[in-house]
Amino acid sequence: MSGLEPLEEAMAQIAEQVWGAPRPGATRTEIRYGEARTVNPQKGRWWDHGDGVGGGPLKLLEHALGLKGRPAFDWLRQHGFPVDDAPASERRDEPAREQKKVKKEIAAIFDYVDERGEMLFQAVRFEWDEDGKRKKSFGQRRPDASTRDGWSWKLGDVQIVPYRLTELQADISNRATIFFVEGEKCVDLLRSLGVPATTNPMGAGKWWDELTPYFQDADVVFLRDNDEPGLKHRDLVGSKLAGVARRMRALDLPKLQSKEDIFDWIKVHGGTVDALYDLVDTKAVDWQPDKTLRPKLASVLWRDLDKPGPEHEWLIEDVLTVGEVSMIAGPSRHGKSFAAVDEGLSVARGVPWLGNATVRGGVIYIAAESGRGVKKRLRAYRAWNELKPDLDLPFILLPGQFDLYGAEDNTKDLLEDAKLYDTYFKETFGVPLRLIIIDTFAAATPGADENSSKDIGLALKRATQVSTQTGANVQLVHHMNAGGTKPRGWTGILANIDTVATVEKHEKRVDEDGRPIRYVTLSKNKDGEDGRSFRFVLRQVEVSLDKRGKPITSCVCVPPKEDIDPERTEDAGFNATDNDRQFLQCISDAQRTAGDFPPNDLKVPARIKRVVLINKAKAVFKDRFAGGETGSDEQIRTRLAQRWKRAHDRMVQYGIIGSSDPWMWLTGKPVKGMRLSEAEPKQIEPTGEPEPSADAMDELDSDVSLI
């Protein structure tokens, strides 16, 4: 419960009826309407900045519609807002809260007096029970003989003074230390213990310039409440007393929990007067104006660019970023869902995706279109990659209907589940949730007009909300239009997505096994290079047998073999450096001339048909590049060792090669601009001769760690 009255709870809805729909960009404490009009839903108050007026719900009806009294309540009833039957003449928009429907009792009264000790006004604390909880509120009243009960709840032009003024003046005259706190209750407790204390009326955030002169020559110690309003109020009062008070110090009390104060420090944490003064002597610091900028919108000063904070972070290098919204789109049956499955499992395993390095993380895959079919694809991936059935991965499949457009319930449920799975991923695998795939966007927006900016904009807004609150990349799997030129539906969809990858199958572009080559192309890459593409083919994998013994199959994404289409050469794949290319060419040549079948004890995927001894590949590397180096033999050995290790480690990291002493091999991942031979190795009969070039590479063996 918010503690607001029912009409105040409905403040935003009332404003929408009066002013129209709110503008985008609402925050927890501010909703904007039209020009220079705002509502604070937490306080149930509005403000017209242009006219310089504001107030509660009834005041809005009077200001905007000219309605007051009974007509205002009739308007509220007609529009379905909560009002009771009390006469309008007895209603007030401002703070006489004891007259509202709930029965409020006066729990405490605090007198504010002038220099002669005569009462000026009172602060009154009300308490009541509501929904099983004890609530409280405050009001101020002054004596007024003209009213029925002798009190007016409007202070008017009454003199505003600090609390316990006469004692405060005596303390300042005696040069005592004055403790400035929040709330009359805290002042009374300290005064009862013999500690000079005071406060201002009406709580944090309030100050009147007429209060300032009362602190002339005072020695003040601020004891703020332990929350953000307390910090701001301390700095407000300090700024007002600067140049007036003789000395100002700030003391943050130890042990306080959020929103606790000096009263809690004494009553809950056992603080004493002696301990308080000891803290003043040892921990209090001179108050200084807070020069920290506190903008409402997220911002970074130029001088703070290198301080820790949210940064651009690749989830899949040069392809997908952390914490944004992305899309993978393609025509039906072109392989977009297979590519999405492969992508999600690559992230869950932390292995390269289509030649691009990934950051390992938890994945949620929402199969909104075909949950049962996705399970077959996952089993096929597991079989092809020789993953044991009992191997666990940070991958969660949601094989059911999901609605990103209709009622907000599914979005809220996803956010709750995402928190649950994020904790599970961290505790079980040591990685956070990083990727949420929604397959497909059309299935996840039932009832939406896909050509409507309003409908699709709402769904994208919720996808962004999920991304923002979870820190994960939310990827939407989507269909292309009939012409296959862009994602289907609203033309503005691309402008609202950070990264868009398209999947396209070319029937005439096939590998040497006759399988159509498919291209994943980055048509929009906000933080990387547009137009990059990566190749794959779909390979059929047997998953299991049905009841009749007929194979149940699905497909997996694998690198194509030699692309024999002369019109399209090696324009897709991993972007290798010059040193990488030189290294890979040596491995390819070594495999072609001295490769062997994988031995039985070498655990490599079934698709790997040849491997080569590391020493043989090193021999090719040394023979090819040692002659181009200058310097002493030691310098040459060192540089070659460094080049080998740098290229070797990068190619292992990106999945271009595999390496397990004493063997290494090309994995078949495509490398842009290179044709790495995949000719079958010849069986090499043992000759009884020692391994060639092993002695020649002993120097590199001693300098390079390949495992």
Tab-separated table of C-alpha atoms in Angstrom, residues 222-628:
chain	number	residue	atom	x	y	z
A	222	PHE	CA	23.701	17.559	11.748
A	223	LEU	CA	22.304	14.095	12.559
A	224	ARG	CA	20.480	13.190	9.350
A	225	ASP	CA	18.054	10.359	8.712
A	226	ASN	CA	19.755	7.489	6.892
A	227	ASP	CA	18.165	7.951	3.477
A	228	GLU	CA	18.443	10.142	0.386
A	229	PRO	CA	15.905	12.762	1.603
A	230	GLY	CA	17.870	13.019	4.851
A	231	LEU	CA	21.092	13.704	2.957
A	232	LYS	CA	19.439	16.322	0.786
A	233	HIS	CA	17.789	18.018	3.773
A	234	ARG	CA	21.085	18.221	5.657
A	235	ASP	CA	22.673	19.937	2.682
A	236	LEU	CA	19.688	22.262	2.283
A	237	VAL	CA	19.864	23.422	5.900
A	238	GLY	CA	23.663	23.665	5.752
A	239	SER	CA	23.453	25.910	2.699
A	240	LYS	CA	20.969	28.174	4.516
A	241	LEU	CA	23.059	28.436	7.681
A	242	ALA	CA	26.394	28.991	5.895
A	243	GLY	CA	27.855	32.304	7.077
A	244	VAL	CA	25.337	32.484	9.941
A	245	ALA	CA	26.216	29.568	12.228
A	246	ARG	CA	29.550	29.708	14.029
A	247	ARG	CA	30.351	26.101	13.117
A	248	MET	CA	28.630	23.267	11.274
A	249	ARG	CA	29.581	19.599	11.402
A	250	ALA	CA	28.041	16.441	9.957
A	251	LEU	CA	27.901	13.084	11.742
A	252	ASP	CA	26.635	9.882	10.142
A	253	LEU	CA	25.607	7.542	12.945
A	254	PRO	CA	26.917	3.949	12.804
A	255	LYS	CA	24.696	0.831	12.645
A	256	LEU	CA	21.715	2.636	11.142
A	257	GLN	CA	19.649	0.720	8.616
A	258	SER	CA	17.924	2.439	5.709
A	259	LYS	CA	15.517	5.194	6.851
A	260	GLU	CA	16.535	4.905	10.521
A	261	ASP	CA	17.433	7.994	12.607
A	262	ILE	CA	18.817	9.086	15.997
A	263	PHE	CA	15.704	7.753	17.726
A	264	ASP	CA	16.440	4.244	16.342
A	265	TRP	CA	20.130	4.604	17.171
A	266	ILE	CA	19.241	5.080	20.831
A	267	LYS	CA	16.166	2.861	21.215
A	268	VAL	CA	17.095	0.024	18.846
A	269	HIS	CA	20.893	-0.001	18.654
A	270	GLY	CA	21.629	0.992	22.259
A	271	GLY	CA	23.299	4.330	21.607
A	272	THR	CA	24.076	6.512	24.640
A	273	VAL	CA	24.714	10.194	25.279
A	274	ASP	CA	28.378	9.532	26.082
A	275	ALA	CA	28.773	7.514	22.891
A	276	LEU	CA	27.112	10.302	20.900
A	277	TYR	CA	29.533	12.945	22.154
A	278	ASP	CA	32.474	10.576	21.596
A	279	LEU	CA	31.372	10.197	17.980
A	280	VAL	CA	31.154	13.968	17.625
A	281	ASP	CA	34.718	14.288	18.857
A	282	THR	CA	36.120	11.492	16.666
A	283	LYS	CA	33.892	11.091	13.601
A	284	ALA	CA	32.118	14.382	12.910
A	285	VAL	CA	33.457	16.318	9.929
A	286	ASP	CA	33.066	19.954	9.005
A	287	TRP	CA	30.039	20.389	6.787
A	288	GLN	CA	30.902	21.346	3.225
A	289	PRO	CA	28.490	22.255	0.418
A	290	ASP	CA	27.662	19.201	-1.657
A	291	LYS	CA	28.947	20.015	-5.136
A	292	THR	CA	27.856	16.684	-6.540
A	293	LEU	CA	25.561	17.080	-9.521
A	294	ARG	CA	22.399	15.048	-9.067
A	295	PRO	CA	20.603	15.080	-12.432
A	296	LYS	CA	17.381	13.131	-12.787
A	297	LEU	CA	18.470	11.547	-16.073
A	298	ALA	CA	21.406	9.137	-16.358
A	299	SER	CA	24.523	11.079	-17.331
A	300	VAL	CA	28.319	10.799	-17.290
A	301	LEU	CA	30.603	13.803	-16.927
A	302	TRP	CA	33.539	14.019	-19.318
A	303	ARG	CA	35.958	13.708	-16.418
A	304	ASP	CA	34.231	10.482	-15.317
A	305	LEU	CA	34.561	8.596	-18.607
A	306	ASP	CA	37.034	6.116	-17.126
A	307	LYS	CA	35.133	5.483	-13.900
A	308	PRO	CA	33.347	2.118	-13.551
A	309	GLY	CA	29.879	2.062	-15.087
A	310	PRO	CA	27.814	0.447	-17.847
A	311	GLU	CA	29.989	-0.148	-20.879
A	312	HIS	CA	29.565	-1.536	-24.385
A	313	GLU	CA	30.209	-5.263	-24.095
A	314	TRP	CA	30.183	-7.896	-26.820
A	315	LEU	CA	28.129	-11.026	-26.199
A	316	ILE	CA	29.179	-12.401	-29.595
A	317	GLU	CA	32.221	-10.511	-30.831
A	318	ASP	CA	31.427	-7.959	-33.549
A	319	VAL	CA	27.885	-9.372	-33.788
A	320	LEU	CA	25.767	-9.079	-30.639
A	321	THR	CA	26.013	-6.797	-27.617
A	322	VAL	CA	25.002	-7.326	-24.002
A	323	GLY	CA	21.800	-5.743	-22.719
A	324	GLU	CA	20.147	-4.647	-25.965
A	325	VAL	CA	17.389	-5.768	-28.330
A	326	SER	CA	18.336	-7.626	-31.523
A	327	MET	CA	16.616	-9.489	-34.347
A	328	ILE	CA	17.430	-12.437	-36.569
A	329	ALA	CA	15.099	-12.475	-39.579
A	330	GLY	CA	14.651	-14.599	-42.651
A	331	PRO	CA	12.110	-16.159	-45.011
A	332	SER	CA	10.372	-19.356	-43.966
A	333	ARG	CA	12.509	-22.515	-44.237
A	334	HIS	CA	15.721	-20.588	-44.752
A	335	GLY	CA	17.164	-21.661	-41.389
A	336	LYS	CA	16.696	-18.650	-39.091
A	337	SER	CA	15.434	-20.739	-36.170
A	338	PHE	CA	18.246	-23.267	-36.611
A	339	ALA	CA	20.712	-20.369	-36.583
A	340	ALA	CA	19.072	-18.992	-33.422
A	341	VAL	CA	19.282	-22.380	-31.676
A	342	ASP	CA	22.936	-22.712	-32.668
A	343	GLU	CA	23.602	-19.180	-31.459
A	344	GLY	CA	21.903	-19.728	-28.102
A	345	LEU	CA	23.770	-22.973	-27.414
A	346	SER	CA	27.063	-21.398	-28.492
A	347	VAL	CA	26.547	-18.716	-25.829
A	348	ALA	CA	25.499	-21.308	-23.233
A	349	ARG	CA	28.685	-23.309	-23.943
A	350	GLY	CA	30.939	-20.300	-24.460
A	351	VAL	CA	32.124	-21.566	-27.870
A	352	PRO	CA	32.396	-19.496	-31.088
A	353	TRP	CA	29.264	-18.977	-33.167
A	354	LEU	CA	29.929	-19.105	-36.918
A	355	GLY	CA	33.546	-18.189	-36.239
A	356	ASN	CA	32.806	-15.349	-33.801
A	357	ALA	CA	33.896	-15.616	-30.165
A	358	THR	CA	31.169	-15.586	-27.509
A	359	VAL	CA	31.009	-14.640	-23.841
A	360	ARG	CA	29.536	-17.563	-21.960
A	361	GLY	CA	26.254	-16.893	-20.217
A	362	GLY	CA	22.823	-18.227	-19.372
A	363	VAL	CA	20.230	-18.462	-22.135
A	364	ILE	CA	16.422	-18.533	-22.081
A	365	TYR	CA	14.916	-19.793	-25.343
A	366	ILE	CA	11.199	-19.017	-25.695
A	367	ALA	CA	9.812	-21.336	-28.378
A	368	ALA	CA	6.512	-19.528	-28.835
A	369	GLU	CA	5.887	-21.096	-32.257
A	370	SER	CA	6.967	-24.752	-32.085
A	371	GLY	CA	8.155	-25.916	-28.687
A	372	ARG	CA	8.153	-29.612	-29.572
A	373	GLY	CA	10.168	-29.087	-32.753
A	374	VAL	CA	12.811	-27.111	-30.891
A	375	LYS	CA	13.443	-30.042	-28.543
A	376	LYS	CA	14.389	-32.165	-31.586
A	377	ARG	CA	16.784	-29.450	-32.753
A	378	LEU	CA	18.396	-29.309	-29.309
A	379	ARG	CA	18.858	-33.091	-29.285
A	380	ALA	CA	20.372	-32.945	-32.779
A	381	TYR	CA	22.826	-30.266	-31.628
A	382	ARG	CA	23.742	-32.412	-28.637
A	383	ALA	CA	24.335	-35.486	-30.826
A	384	TRP	CA	26.364	-33.666	-33.499
A	385	ASN	CA	28.584	-31.968	-30.931
A	386	GLU	CA	28.953	-35.222	-28.983
A	387	LEU	CA	27.651	-33.718	-25.754
A	388	LYS	CA	26.812	-36.312	-23.125
A	389	PRO	CA	23.122	-36.414	-22.134
A	390	ASP	CA	24.041	-35.840	-18.484
A	391	LEU	CA	26.077	-32.714	-19.316
A	392	ASP	CA	24.230	-29.691	-17.950
A	393	LEU	CA	24.287	-26.279	-19.639
A	394	PRO	CA	22.975	-22.834	-18.586
A	395	PHE	CA	20.156	-23.125	-21.123
A	396	ILE	CA	16.425	-22.981	-20.351
A	397	LEU	CA	13.747	-23.833	-22.922
A	398	LEU	CA	10.270	-22.316	-22.519
A	399	PRO	CA	8.218	-24.439	-24.964
A	400	GLY	CA	4.878	-22.698	-24.660
A	401	GLN	CA	2.771	-19.771	-25.729
A	402	PHE	CA	4.106	-16.349	-24.854
A	403	ASP	CA	2.476	-12.944	-25.295
A	404	LEU	CA	4.608	-9.821	-25.594
A	405	TYR	CA	1.691	-7.699	-26.826
A	406	GLY	CA	-1.553	-8.396	-24.929
A	407	ALA	CA	-1.881	-8.228	-21.166
A	408	GLU	CA	1.356	-7.378	-19.394
A	409	ASP	CA	1.184	-10.553	-17.291
A	410	ASN	CA	3.558	-12.569	-19.516
A	411	THR	CA	6.159	-9.805	-19.472
A	412	LYS	CA	5.975	-9.586	-15.682
A	413	ASP	CA	6.203	-13.377	-15.393
A	414	LEU	CA	9.246	-13.410	-17.672
A	415	LEU	CA	10.957	-10.745	-15.561
A	416	GLU	CA	10.285	-12.753	-12.393
A	417	ASP	CA	11.496	-15.992	-14.000
A	418	ALA	CA	14.555	-14.230	-15.419
A	419	LYS	CA	15.594	-13.198	-11.891
A	420	LEU	CA	15.093	-16.789	-10.753
A	421	TYR	CA	17.125	-18.257	-13.610
A	422	ASP	CA	19.834	-15.595	-13.301
A	423	THR	CA	20.396	-16.702	-9.693
A	424	TYR	CA	20.333	-20.362	-10.777
A	425	PHE	CA	22.868	-19.751	-13.558
A	426	LYS	CA	25.206	-17.869	-11.220
A	427	GLU	CA	25.017	-20.462	-8.433
A	428	THR	CA	25.248	-23.515	-10.704
A	429	PHE	CA	27.475	-22.392	-13.590
A	430	GLY	CA	29.083	-19.168	-12.354
A	431	VAL	CA	27.636	-17.098	-15.227
A	432	PRO	CA	24.732	-14.605	-15.390
A	433	LEU	CA	21.753	-14.610	-17.712
A	434	ARG	CA	22.965	-13.036	-20.975
A	435	LEU	CA	20.587	-13.939	-23.815
A	436	ILE	CA	16.792	-14.305	-24.172
A	437	ILE	CA	15.615	-15.563	-27.577
A	438	ILE	CA	11.935	-15.175	-28.532
A	439	ASP	CA	11.064	-17.457	-31.473
A	440	THR	CA	9.101	-16.103	-33.261
A	441	PHE	CA	8.172	-12.447	-32.824
A	442	ALA	CA	4.913	-13.024	-34.723
A	443	ALA	CA	3.905	-15.917	-32.456
A	444	ALA	CA	4.743	-13.800	-29.396
A	445	THR	CA	2.468	-10.932	-30.502
A	446	PRO	CA	-0.936	-12.624	-31.034
A	447	GLY	CA	-3.663	-10.165	-31.947
A	448	ALA	CA	-1.252	-7.380	-32.865
A	449	ASP	CA	-1.442	-5.615	-36.209
A	450	GLU	CA	2.112	-6.154	-37.440
A	451	ASN	CA	1.831	-3.059	-39.643
A	452	SER	CA	0.771	-0.840	-36.729
A	453	SER	CA	3.415	1.323	-35.103
A	454	LYS	CA	1.293	1.396	-31.955
A	455	ASP	CA	0.969	-2.392	-31.642
A	456	ILE	CA	4.526	-3.315	-32.611
A	457	GLY	CA	5.885	-0.338	-30.689
A	458	LEU	CA	4.244	-1.676	-27.518
A	459	ALA	CA	5.765	-5.132	-28.022
A	460	LEU	CA	9.217	-3.651	-28.673
A	461	LYS	CA	8.844	-1.450	-25.597
A	462	ARG	CA	8.250	-4.544	-23.483
A	463	ALA	CA	11.194	-6.341	-25.085
A	464	THR	CA	13.356	-3.334	-24.202
A	465	GLN	CA	11.976	-3.398	-20.659
A	466	VAL	CA	13.018	-7.047	-20.305
A	467	SER	CA	16.476	-6.273	-21.694
A	468	THR	CA	16.945	-3.254	-19.430
A	469	GLN	CA	15.826	-4.973	-16.248
A	470	THR	CA	17.687	-8.255	-16.836
A	471	GLY	CA	20.836	-6.944	-18.559
A	472	ALA	CA	20.404	-9.658	-21.200
A	473	ASN	CA	20.238	-9.283	-24.958
A	474	VAL	CA	16.655	-9.965	-26.074
A	475	GLN	CA	16.708	-11.434	-29.579
A	476	LEU	CA	13.543	-11.606	-31.679
A	477	VAL	CA	13.336	-14.269	-34.398
A	478	HIS	CA	11.189	-12.768	-37.159
A	479	HIS	CA	9.901	-13.419	-40.663
A	480	MET	CA	10.876	-11.448	-43.776
A	481	ASN	CA	8.366	-9.775	-46.078
A	482	ALA	CA	7.090	-11.481	-49.235
A	483	GLY	CA	9.924	-10.045	-51.311
A	484	GLY	CA	12.539	-11.144	-48.788
A	485	THR	CA	13.953	-7.618	-48.621
A	486	LYS	CA	13.239	-6.606	-45.005
A	487	PRO	CA	11.612	-7.808	-41.775
A	488	ARG	CA	7.863	-8.191	-42.130
A	489	GLY	CA	5.415	-5.570	-40.864
A	490	TRP	CA	5.814	-2.022	-39.570
A	491	THR	CA	8.453	-0.127	-41.540
A	492	GLY	CA	9.836	1.492	-38.383
A	493	ILE	CA	10.767	-1.780	-36.741
A	494	LEU	CA	14.401	-1.628	-37.893
A	495	ALA	CA	14.875	1.793	-36.340
A	496	ASN	CA	13.925	0.360	-32.943
A	497	ILE	CA	16.288	-2.646	-33.030
A	498	ASP	CA	19.992	-2.393	-32.168
A	499	THR	CA	21.271	-5.313	-34.256
A	500	VAL	CA	19.530	-7.047	-37.160
A	501	ALA	CA	20.867	-10.208	-38.804
A	502	THR	CA	19.187	-11.728	-41.841
A	503	VAL	CA	19.360	-15.398	-42.863
A	504	GLU	CA	19.245	-16.227	-46.574
A	505	LYS	CA	19.501	-19.537	-48.440
A	506	HIS	CA	21.006	-19.708	-51.944
A	507	GLU	CA	19.825	-22.778	-53.850
A	508	LYS	CA	22.473	-22.314	-56.577
A	509	ARG	CA	25.295	-21.763	-54.127
A	510	VAL	CA	26.089	-25.159	-52.705
A	511	ASP	CA	28.986	-26.866	-51.027
A	512	GLU	CA	30.677	-29.914	-52.530
A	513	ASP	CA	28.031	-32.163	-50.956
A	514	GLY	CA	25.314	-30.251	-52.821
A	515	ARG	CA	23.841	-28.609	-49.719
A	516	PRO	CA	22.582	-25.022	-50.184
A	517	ILE	CA	24.800	-22.498	-48.470
A	518	ARG	CA	23.045	-20.140	-46.085
A	519	TYR	CA	24.331	-16.713	-45.157
A	520	VAL	CA	23.834	-14.817	-41.898
A	521	THR	CA	24.355	-11.171	-42.834
A	522	LEU	CA	24.530	-8.266	-40.386
A	523	SER	CA	22.240	-5.812	-42.151
A	524	LYS	CA	22.334	-3.505	-39.111
A	525	ASN	CA	25.063	-3.583	-36.492
A	526	LYS	CA	24.916	-0.550	-34.225
A	527	ASP	CA	28.247	-1.204	-32.536
A	528	GLY	CA	30.122	-3.008	-35.277
A	529	GLU	CA	30.574	-3.367	-39.035
A	530	ASP	CA	27.438	-3.633	-41.184
A	531	GLY	CA	27.334	-6.084	-44.080
A	532	ARG	CA	29.523	-8.830	-42.580
A	533	SER	CA	28.229	-12.316	-43.334
A	534	PHE	CA	28.880	-15.854	-42.130
A	535	ARG	CA	28.168	-19.126	-43.934
A	536	PHE	CA	26.622	-22.363	-42.771
A	537	VAL	CA	24.755	-25.345	-44.158
A	538	LEU	CA	22.122	-27.509	-42.506
A	539	ARG	CA	23.203	-31.078	-41.906
A	540	GLN	CA	20.626	-33.732	-41.120
A	541	VAL	CA	21.208	-35.579	-37.840
A	542	GLU	CA	19.410	-38.671	-36.603
A	543	VAL	CA	17.998	-38.001	-33.155
A	544	SER	CA	16.197	-41.252	-32.345
A	545	LEU	CA	13.826	-43.875	-33.763
A	546	ASP	CA	10.056	-43.793	-33.665
A	547	LYS	CA	7.892	-46.746	-32.589
A	548	ARG	CA	8.142	-48.258	-36.059
A	549	GLY	CA	11.913	-47.971	-36.127
A	550	LYS	CA	11.874	-45.059	-38.536
A	551	PRO	CA	14.616	-42.467	-37.888
A	552	ILE	CA	13.571	-39.188	-36.293
A	553	THR	CA	15.825	-36.460	-37.647
A	554	SER	CA	16.503	-32.776	-37.314
A	555	CYS	CA	19.212	-30.420	-38.555
A	556	VAL	CA	22.232	-28.609	-37.175
A	557	CYS	CA	24.267	-25.673	-38.475
A	558	VAL	CA	27.716	-26.700	-39.688
A	559	PRO	CA	30.415	-24.945	-41.738
A	560	PRO	CA	30.092	-25.626	-45.475
A	561	LYS	CA	32.682	-27.663	-47.249
A	562	GLU	CA	34.366	-26.149	-50.313
A	563	ASP	CA	32.107	-23.510	-51.831
A	564	ILE	CA	32.189	-24.480	-55.530
A	565	ASP	CA	30.144	-21.511	-56.682
A	566	PRO	CA	32.625	-19.523	-58.827
A	567	GLU	CA	30.583	-16.353	-58.470
A	568	ARG	CA	30.902	-16.258	-54.705
A	569	THR	CA	34.311	-16.938	-53.241
A	570	GLU	CA	35.454	-16.657	-49.661
A	571	ASP	CA	33.542	-13.495	-48.758
A	572	ALA	CA	32.187	-14.757	-45.466
A	573	GLY	CA	33.640	-16.162	-42.275
A	574	PHE	CA	36.049	-15.229	-39.506
A	575	ASN	CA	38.087	-12.034	-40.019
A	576	ALA	CA	41.652	-13.219	-39.496
A	577	THR	CA	44.744	-11.033	-39.076
A	578	ASP	CA	47.727	-11.373	-41.403
A	579	ASN	CA	49.573	-13.377	-38.738
A	580	ASP	CA	46.503	-15.620	-38.294
A	581	ARG	CA	46.386	-16.262	-42.047
A	582	GLN	CA	50.063	-17.145	-42.254
A	583	PHE	CA	49.661	-19.511	-39.308
A	584	LEU	CA	46.521	-21.167	-40.744
A	585	GLN	CA	48.086	-21.625	-44.163
A	586	CYS	CA	50.964	-23.490	-42.503
A	587	ILE	CA	48.517	-25.764	-40.656
A	588	SER	CA	46.540	-26.367	-43.862
A	589	ASP	CA	49.695	-27.193	-45.839
A	590	ALA	CA	50.985	-29.453	-43.064
A	591	GLN	CA	47.660	-31.306	-42.919
A	592	ARG	CA	47.602	-31.713	-46.691
A	593	THR	CA	51.166	-33.016	-47.006
A	594	ALA	CA	51.676	-34.813	-43.690
A	595	GLY	CA	48.188	-35.248	-42.221
A	596	ASP	CA	46.964	-38.470	-40.704
A	597	PHE	CA	43.684	-40.011	-39.643
A	598	PRO	CA	42.747	-39.106	-36.053
A	599	PRO	CA	44.004	-41.820	-33.688
A	600	ASN	CA	41.360	-43.664	-31.696
A	601	ASP	CA	42.371	-42.108	-28.395
A	602	LEU	CA	42.053	-38.523	-29.731
A	603	LYS	CA	38.624	-37.144	-28.832
A	604	VAL	CA	37.576	-35.065	-31.834
A	605	PRO	CA	34.146	-34.601	-33.466
A	606	ALA	CA	33.247	-37.198	-36.082
A	607	ARG	CA	33.444	-34.611	-38.866
A	608	ILE	CA	37.215	-34.147	-38.328
A	609	LYS	CA	38.840	-36.417	-40.921
A	610	ARG	CA	42.490	-35.502	-40.536
A	611	VAL	CA	44.937	-34.164	-37.977
A	612	VAL	CA	48.615	-33.305	-38.039
A	613	LEU	CA	51.403	-33.579	-35.488
A	614	ILE	CA	52.123	-30.229	-33.872
A	615	ASN	CA	55.860	-30.585	-34.480
A	616	LYS	CA	55.256	-31.078	-38.205
A	617	ALA	CA	53.124	-27.944	-38.371
A	618	LYS	CA	55.795	-26.040	-36.418
A	619	ALA	CA	58.434	-27.233	-38.860
A	620	VAL	CA	56.447	-25.783	-41.770
A	621	PHE	CA	55.967	-22.527	-39.844
A	622	LYS	CA	59.679	-22.208	-39.070
A	623	ASP	CA	60.859	-23.155	-42.561
A	624	ARG	CA	58.509	-20.604	-44.110
A	625	PHE	CA	59.156	-17.588	-41.887
A	626	ALA	CA	62.569	-17.937	-40.234
A	627	GLY	CA	64.320	-16.703	-43.372
A	628	GLY	CA	62.478	-13.410	-43.270
